[in-house]
Short mmCIF file of C-alpha atoms in Angstrom, two decimals:
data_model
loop_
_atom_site.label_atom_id
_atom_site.label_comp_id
_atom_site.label_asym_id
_atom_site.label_seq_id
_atom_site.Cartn_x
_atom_site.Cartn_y
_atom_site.Cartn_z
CA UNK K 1 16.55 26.73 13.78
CA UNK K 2 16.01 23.91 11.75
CA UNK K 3 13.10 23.83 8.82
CA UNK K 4 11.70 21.07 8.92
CA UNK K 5 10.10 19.85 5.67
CA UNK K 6 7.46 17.11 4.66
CA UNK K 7 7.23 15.82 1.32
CA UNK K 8 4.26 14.11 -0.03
CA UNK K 9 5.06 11.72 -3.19
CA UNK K 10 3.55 8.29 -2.64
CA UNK K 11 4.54 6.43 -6.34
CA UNK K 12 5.21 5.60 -8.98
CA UNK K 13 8.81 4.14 -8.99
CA UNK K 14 9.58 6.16 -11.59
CA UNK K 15 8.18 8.95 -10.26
CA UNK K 16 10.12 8.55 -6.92
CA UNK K 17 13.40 8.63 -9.31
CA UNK K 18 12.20 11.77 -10.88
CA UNK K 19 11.64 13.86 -7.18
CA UNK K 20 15.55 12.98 -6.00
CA UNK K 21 17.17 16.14 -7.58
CA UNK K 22 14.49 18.50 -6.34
CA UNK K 23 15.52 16.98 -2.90
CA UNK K 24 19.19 18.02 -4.01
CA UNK K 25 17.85 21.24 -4.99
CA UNK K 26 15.67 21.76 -1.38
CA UNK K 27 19.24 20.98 0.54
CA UNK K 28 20.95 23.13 -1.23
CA UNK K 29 18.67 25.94 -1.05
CA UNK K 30 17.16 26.20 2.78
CA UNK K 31 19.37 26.11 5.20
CA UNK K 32 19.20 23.70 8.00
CA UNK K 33 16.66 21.99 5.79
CA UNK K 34 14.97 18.76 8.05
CA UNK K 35 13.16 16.51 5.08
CA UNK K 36 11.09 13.40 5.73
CA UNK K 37 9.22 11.99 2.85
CA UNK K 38 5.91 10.22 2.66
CA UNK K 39 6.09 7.35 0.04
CA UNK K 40 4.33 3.82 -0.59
CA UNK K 41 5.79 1.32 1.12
CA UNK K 42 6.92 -1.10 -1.73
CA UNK K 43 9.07 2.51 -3.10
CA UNK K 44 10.56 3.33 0.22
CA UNK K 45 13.62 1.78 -0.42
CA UNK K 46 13.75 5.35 -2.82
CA UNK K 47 14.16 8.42 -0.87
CA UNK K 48 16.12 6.48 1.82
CA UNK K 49 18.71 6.68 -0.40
CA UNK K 50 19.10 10.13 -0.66
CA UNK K 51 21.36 11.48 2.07
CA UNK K 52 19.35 15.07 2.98
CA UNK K 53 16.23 12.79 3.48
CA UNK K 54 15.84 12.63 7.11
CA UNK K 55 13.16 9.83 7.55
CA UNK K 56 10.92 7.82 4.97
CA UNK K 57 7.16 7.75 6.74
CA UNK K 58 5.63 4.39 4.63
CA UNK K 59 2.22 4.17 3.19
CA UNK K 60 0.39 1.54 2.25
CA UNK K 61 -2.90 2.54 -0.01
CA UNK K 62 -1.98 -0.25 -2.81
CA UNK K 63 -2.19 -2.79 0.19
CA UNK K 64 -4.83 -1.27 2.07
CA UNK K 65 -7.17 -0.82 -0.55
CA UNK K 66 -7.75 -4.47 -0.79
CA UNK K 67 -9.36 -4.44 3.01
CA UNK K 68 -9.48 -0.87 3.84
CA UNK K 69 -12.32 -1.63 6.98
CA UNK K 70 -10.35 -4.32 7.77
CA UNK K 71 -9.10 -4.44 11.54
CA UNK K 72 -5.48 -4.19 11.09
CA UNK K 73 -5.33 -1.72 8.10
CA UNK K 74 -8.02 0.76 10.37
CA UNK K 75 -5.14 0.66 12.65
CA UNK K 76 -2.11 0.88 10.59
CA UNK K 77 -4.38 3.95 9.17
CA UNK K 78 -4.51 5.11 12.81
CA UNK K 79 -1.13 4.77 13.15
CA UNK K 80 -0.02 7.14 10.38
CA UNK K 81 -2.64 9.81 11.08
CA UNK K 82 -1.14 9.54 14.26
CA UNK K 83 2.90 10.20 12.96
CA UNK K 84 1.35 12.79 10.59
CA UNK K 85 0.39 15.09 13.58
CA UNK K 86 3.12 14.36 15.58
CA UNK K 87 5.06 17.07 13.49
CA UNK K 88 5.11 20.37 13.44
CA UNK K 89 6.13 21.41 9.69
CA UNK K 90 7.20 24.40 8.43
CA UNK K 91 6.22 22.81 5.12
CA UNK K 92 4.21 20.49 3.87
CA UNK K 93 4.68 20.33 0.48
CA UNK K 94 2.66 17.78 -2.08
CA UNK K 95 4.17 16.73 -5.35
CA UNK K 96 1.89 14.47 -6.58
CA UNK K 97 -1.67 16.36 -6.68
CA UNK K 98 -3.72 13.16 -6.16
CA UNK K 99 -6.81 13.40 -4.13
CA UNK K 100 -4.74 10.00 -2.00
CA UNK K 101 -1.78 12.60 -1.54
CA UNK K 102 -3.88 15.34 -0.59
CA UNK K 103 -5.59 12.89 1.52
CA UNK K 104 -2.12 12.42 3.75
CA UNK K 105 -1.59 16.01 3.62
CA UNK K 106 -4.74 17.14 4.95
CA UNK K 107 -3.45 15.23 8.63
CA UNK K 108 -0.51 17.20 9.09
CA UNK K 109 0.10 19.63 10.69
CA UNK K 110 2.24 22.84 8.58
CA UNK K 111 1.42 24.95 5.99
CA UNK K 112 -0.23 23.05 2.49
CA UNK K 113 1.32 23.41 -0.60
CA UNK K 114 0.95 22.04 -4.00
CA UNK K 115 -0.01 22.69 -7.63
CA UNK K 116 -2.66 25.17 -8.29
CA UNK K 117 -6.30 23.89 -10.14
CA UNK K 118 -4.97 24.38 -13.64
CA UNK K 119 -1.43 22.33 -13.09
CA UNK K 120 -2.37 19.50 -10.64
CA UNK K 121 -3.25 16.29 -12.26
CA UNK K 122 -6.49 15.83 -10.08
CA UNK K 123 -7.51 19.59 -10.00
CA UNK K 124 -10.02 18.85 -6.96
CA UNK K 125 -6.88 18.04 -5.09
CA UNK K 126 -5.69 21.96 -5.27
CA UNK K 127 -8.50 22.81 -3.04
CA UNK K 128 -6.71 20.44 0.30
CA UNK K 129 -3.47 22.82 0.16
CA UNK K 130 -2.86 26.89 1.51
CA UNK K 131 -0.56 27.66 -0.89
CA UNK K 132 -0.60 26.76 -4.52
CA UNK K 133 1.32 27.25 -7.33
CA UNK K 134 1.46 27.15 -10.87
CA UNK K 135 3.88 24.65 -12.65
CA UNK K 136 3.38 24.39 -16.42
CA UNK K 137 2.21 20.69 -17.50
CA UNK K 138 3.68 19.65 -21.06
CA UNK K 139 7.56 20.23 -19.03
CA UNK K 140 9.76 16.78 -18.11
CA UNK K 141 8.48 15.45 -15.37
CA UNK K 142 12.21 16.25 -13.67
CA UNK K 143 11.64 20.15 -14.39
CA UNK K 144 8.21 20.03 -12.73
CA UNK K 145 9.32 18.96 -9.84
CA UNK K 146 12.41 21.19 -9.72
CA UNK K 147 10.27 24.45 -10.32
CA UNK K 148 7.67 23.34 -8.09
CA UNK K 149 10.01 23.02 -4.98
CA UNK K 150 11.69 25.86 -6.33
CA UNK K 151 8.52 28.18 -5.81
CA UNK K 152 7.50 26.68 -2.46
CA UNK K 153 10.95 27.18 -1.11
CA UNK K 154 11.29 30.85 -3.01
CA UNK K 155 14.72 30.22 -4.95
CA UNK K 156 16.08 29.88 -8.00
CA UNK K 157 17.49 26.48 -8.92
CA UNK K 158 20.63 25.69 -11.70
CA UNK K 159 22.35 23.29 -12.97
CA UNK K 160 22.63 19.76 -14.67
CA UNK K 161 20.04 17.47 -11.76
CA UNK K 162 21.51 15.91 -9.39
CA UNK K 163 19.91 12.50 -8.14
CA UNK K 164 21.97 12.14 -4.92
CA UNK K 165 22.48 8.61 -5.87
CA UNK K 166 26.61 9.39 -5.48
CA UNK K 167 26.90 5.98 -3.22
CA UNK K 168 25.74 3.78 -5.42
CA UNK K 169 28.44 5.04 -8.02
CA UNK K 170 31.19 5.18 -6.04
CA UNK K 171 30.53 1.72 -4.67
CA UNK K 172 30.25 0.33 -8.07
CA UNK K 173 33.47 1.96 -9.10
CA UNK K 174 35.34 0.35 -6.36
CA UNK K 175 33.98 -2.73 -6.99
CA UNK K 176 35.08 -3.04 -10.20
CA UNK K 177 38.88 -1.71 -9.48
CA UNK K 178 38.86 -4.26 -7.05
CA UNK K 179 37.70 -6.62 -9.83
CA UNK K 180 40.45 -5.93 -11.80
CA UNK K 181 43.12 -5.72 -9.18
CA UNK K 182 42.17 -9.40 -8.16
CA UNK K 183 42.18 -10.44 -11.68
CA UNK K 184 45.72 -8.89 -12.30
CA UNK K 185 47.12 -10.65 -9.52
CA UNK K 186 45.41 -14.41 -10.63
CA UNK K 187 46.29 -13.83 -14.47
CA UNK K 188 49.66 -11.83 -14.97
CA UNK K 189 51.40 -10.83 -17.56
CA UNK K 190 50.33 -11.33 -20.98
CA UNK K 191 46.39 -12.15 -20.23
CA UNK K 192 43.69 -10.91 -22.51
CA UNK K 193 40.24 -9.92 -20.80
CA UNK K 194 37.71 -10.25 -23.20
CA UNK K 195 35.10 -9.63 -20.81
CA UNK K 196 33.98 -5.97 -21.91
CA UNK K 197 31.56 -5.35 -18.64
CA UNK K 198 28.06 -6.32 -18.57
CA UNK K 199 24.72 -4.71 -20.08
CA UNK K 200 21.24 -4.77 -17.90
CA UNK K 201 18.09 -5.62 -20.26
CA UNK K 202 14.59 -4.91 -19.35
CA UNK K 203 12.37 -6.31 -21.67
CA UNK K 204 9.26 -6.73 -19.58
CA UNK K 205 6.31 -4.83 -18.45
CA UNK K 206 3.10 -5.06 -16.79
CA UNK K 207 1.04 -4.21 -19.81
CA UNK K 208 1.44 -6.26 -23.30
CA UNK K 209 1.00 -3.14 -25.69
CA UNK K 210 4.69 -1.83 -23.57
CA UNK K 211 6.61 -5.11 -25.17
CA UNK K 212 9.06 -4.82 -27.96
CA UNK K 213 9.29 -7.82 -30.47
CA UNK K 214 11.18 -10.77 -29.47
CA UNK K 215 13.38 -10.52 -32.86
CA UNK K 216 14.47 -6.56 -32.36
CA UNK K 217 15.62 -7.85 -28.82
CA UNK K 218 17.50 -10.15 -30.00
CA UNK K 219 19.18 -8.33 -32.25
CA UNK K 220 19.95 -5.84 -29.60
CA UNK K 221 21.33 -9.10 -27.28
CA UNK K 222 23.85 -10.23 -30.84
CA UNK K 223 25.19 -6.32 -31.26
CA UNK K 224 25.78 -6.75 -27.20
CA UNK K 225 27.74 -9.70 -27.40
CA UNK K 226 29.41 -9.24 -30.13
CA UNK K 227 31.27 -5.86 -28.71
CA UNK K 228 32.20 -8.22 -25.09
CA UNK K 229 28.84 -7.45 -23.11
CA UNK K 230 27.65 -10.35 -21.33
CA UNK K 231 23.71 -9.93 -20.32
CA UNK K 232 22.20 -9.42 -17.20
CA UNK K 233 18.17 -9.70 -18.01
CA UNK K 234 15.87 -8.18 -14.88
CA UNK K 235 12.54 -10.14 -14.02
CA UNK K 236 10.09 -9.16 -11.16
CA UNK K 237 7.74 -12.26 -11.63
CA UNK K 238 7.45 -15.67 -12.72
CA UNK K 239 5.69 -14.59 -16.02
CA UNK K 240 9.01 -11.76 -16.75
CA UNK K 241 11.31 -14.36 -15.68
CA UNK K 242 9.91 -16.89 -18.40
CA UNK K 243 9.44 -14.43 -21.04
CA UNK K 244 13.13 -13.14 -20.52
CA UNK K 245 14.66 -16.49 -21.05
CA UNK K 246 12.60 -17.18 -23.90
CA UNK K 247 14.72 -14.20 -25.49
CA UNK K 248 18.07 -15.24 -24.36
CA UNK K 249 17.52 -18.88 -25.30
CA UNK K 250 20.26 -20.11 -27.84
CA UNK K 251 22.45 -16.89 -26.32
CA UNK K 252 25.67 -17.70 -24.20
CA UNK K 253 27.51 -15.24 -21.27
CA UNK K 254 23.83 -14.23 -20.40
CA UNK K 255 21.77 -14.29 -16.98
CA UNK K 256 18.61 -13.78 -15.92
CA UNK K 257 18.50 -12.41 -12.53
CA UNK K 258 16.25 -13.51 -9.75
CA UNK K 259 13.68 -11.30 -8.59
CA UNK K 260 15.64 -8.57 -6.24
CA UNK K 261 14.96 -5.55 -3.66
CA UNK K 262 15.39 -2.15 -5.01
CA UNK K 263 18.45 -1.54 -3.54
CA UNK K 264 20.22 -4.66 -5.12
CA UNK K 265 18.80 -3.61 -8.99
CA UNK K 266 20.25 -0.08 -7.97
CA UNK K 267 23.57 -1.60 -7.52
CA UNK K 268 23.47 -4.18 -10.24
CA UNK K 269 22.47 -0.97 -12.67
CA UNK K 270 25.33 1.63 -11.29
CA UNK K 271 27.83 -0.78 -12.38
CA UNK K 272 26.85 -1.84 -15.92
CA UNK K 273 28.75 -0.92 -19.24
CA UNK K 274 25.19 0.08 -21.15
CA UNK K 275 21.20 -0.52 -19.89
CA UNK K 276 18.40 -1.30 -22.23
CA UNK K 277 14.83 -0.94 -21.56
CA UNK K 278 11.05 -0.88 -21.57
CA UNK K 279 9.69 2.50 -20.65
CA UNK K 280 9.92 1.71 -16.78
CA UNK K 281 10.70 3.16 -13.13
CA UNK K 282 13.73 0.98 -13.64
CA UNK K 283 15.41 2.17 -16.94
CA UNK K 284 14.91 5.98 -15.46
CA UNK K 285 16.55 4.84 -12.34
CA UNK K 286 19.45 3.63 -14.63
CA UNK K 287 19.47 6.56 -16.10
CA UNK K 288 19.49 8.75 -12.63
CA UNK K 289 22.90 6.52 -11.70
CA UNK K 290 24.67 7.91 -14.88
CA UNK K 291 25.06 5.19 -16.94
CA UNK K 292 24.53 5.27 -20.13
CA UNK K 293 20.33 4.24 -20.95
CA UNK K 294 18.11 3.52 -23.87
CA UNK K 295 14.43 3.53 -23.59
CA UNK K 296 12.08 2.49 -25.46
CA UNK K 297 8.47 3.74 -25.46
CA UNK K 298 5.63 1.98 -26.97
CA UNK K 299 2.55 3.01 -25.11
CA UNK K 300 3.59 6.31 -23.54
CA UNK K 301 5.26 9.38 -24.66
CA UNK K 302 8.95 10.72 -23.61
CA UNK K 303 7.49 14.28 -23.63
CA UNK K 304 6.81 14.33 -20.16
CA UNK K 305 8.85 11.75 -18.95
CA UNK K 306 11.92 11.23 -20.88
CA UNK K 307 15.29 9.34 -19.66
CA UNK K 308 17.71 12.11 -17.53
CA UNK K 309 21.04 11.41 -16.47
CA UNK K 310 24.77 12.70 -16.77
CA UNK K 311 25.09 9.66 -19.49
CA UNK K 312 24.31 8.79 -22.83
CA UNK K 313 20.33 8.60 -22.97
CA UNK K 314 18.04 7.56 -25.57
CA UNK K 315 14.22 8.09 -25.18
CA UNK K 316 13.16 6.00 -28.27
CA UNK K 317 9.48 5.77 -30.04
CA UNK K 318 6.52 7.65 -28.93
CA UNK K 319 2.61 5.93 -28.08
CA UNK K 320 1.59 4.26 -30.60
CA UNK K 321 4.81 4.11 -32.45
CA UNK K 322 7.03 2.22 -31.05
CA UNK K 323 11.13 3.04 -32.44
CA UNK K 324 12.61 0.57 -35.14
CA UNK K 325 15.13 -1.95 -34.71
CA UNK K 326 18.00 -0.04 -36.64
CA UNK K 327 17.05 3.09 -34.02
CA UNK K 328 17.84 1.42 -31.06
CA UNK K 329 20.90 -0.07 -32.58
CA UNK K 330 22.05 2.95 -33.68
CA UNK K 331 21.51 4.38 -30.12
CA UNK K 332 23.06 1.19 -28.75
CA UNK K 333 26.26 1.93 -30.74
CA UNK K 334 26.28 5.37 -29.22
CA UNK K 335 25.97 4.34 -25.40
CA UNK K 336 28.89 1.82 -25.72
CA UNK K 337 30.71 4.90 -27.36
CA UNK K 338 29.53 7.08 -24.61
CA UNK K 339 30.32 4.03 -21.58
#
């Protein structure tokens, strides 16, 4: 018979990314394993992407918050209470350890697990599950996960992580073969392509003390171009859009992208040379699609959360001490080695 398996891990983007090869691990591991995955709405796009996921169940508590007696979010509310007890589960597992998350988990209907008082983030939230468990704290965020699915599941997991995010690759490969086979065909012979692939930037964030300075991104955007890279600069908002072409200005072969679903970044990202960026959900998902990533950390640490991929990664600078221009660079140099 199948098992059938919910997970509970609402956000971050980032922290989506981070869950995918525990999911790898999970199908791997239990046999006629049945997942479906709990996860804010505006992240969704996430765990549909990996292929053992059986069904992405949406919250909304960033929108609901905002009117949470209001009419229609009571009944959207009703509404998922109601899909959370439609299921019997053989396992509900939390990976998040939020009183919100243990909040979802207390409607279903399975046996409760999660982290135990001492490892969850919000200890309180220990006391919603049946069976906890102890995952040590100061580990990569990617290894938490891992051991805590791991020890709900009883096995013994191995091996480099795998993101399940083979799709995206493979499409981006083909792509670009198809790329070149329509560019062999329009400019025989004895053409020179100087176009050396693109490089994704991500120089914006939702909190100032994350930025970089303007000059050290620029000289990131020269070293780029000079090597054949043209520039591909991401921008969720009006505000990221005008910073980012404040950096490029005075720079040719470069583009700032309009604002874009997550699937669309995913497939702009799997098929660039090199990707530089801000601490953000979006330089670790770069990282997750194997190309090769530098990040750099200003106002967080890489400790817990540092760039993982089967690339080239660079977690650069620390909080409070943001890397140097000649680090990044240096790492920069490296990637385009590595890509």
């Amino acid at each position: 018979m199948a098992t059938r398996i919910l997970i509970v891990r609402t956000s971050s983007l980032g922290d989506l990314v981070h869950m995918l090869p525990a999911i790898s691990d999970i199908a791997r591991h239990v046999p006629d394993a049945v997942i479906d995955w709990v996860a804010e709405e505006a992240f969704a796009e996430i765990p549909s992407w990996h292929p053992a996921v059986h069904e992405v169940i949406k919250v909304a508590h960033r929108r609901w918050r905002k009117a949470w007696w209001s009419p229609s979010v009571k009944a959207e509310r009703h509404a998922l209470a109601e899909r959370l007890r439609a299921v019997q589960y053989d396992v509900v597992l939390d990976m998040q350890a939020l009183m919100k998350s243990a909040w979802l988990v207390r409607q279903t209907r399975g046996v409760r697990h999660g982290l135990d008082w001492r490892s969850a983030r919000e200890p309180l939230a220990s006391l919603f599950y049946q069976v906890r468990h102890r995952v040590e704290f100061w580990q990569p965020a990617v290894t938490r996960q891992r051991e805590l699915a791991a020890q709900a599941f009883g096995y013994s997991y191995s091996g480099a992580p795998d993101f399940g995010l083979q799709a995206f690759v493979e499409q981006a490969q083909a792509e670009a073969q198809s790329c070149v086979a329509a560019e062999c065909c329009a400019r025989p012979h004895h053409h020179v392509n100087n176009d050396r692939g693109y490089a994704v930037i991500m120089p914006s964030a939702s909190r100032e003390d994350k930025l970089w300075p303007a000059e050290d991104w620029r000289a990131v955007f020269t070293r780029l171009r000079e090597v054949g890279c043209t520039l591909r600069l991401l921008a969720g908002n009006a505000q990221e859009t005008e910073r980012a072409q404040a950096l490029v200005q005075g720079f040719d072969g470069v583009e700032v992208l309009p604002r874009m679903d997550l699937t669309a970044i995913a497939r702009q990202l799997a098929g660039a040379r090199i990707m530089v960026g801000l601490d953000s959900g979006l330089t670790h998902l770069s990282a997750a699609l194997g190309r090769p990533t530098i990040g750099i950390y200003r106002a967080s640490t890489p400790v817990r959360t540092p760039l993982v991929g089967s690339s080239f990664t660079a977690s650069l600078g620390d909080r409070g001490a943001p890397p140097s221009r000649a680090a990044v660079l240096a790492s920069v140099d490296q990637a385009l080695a590595a890509g």
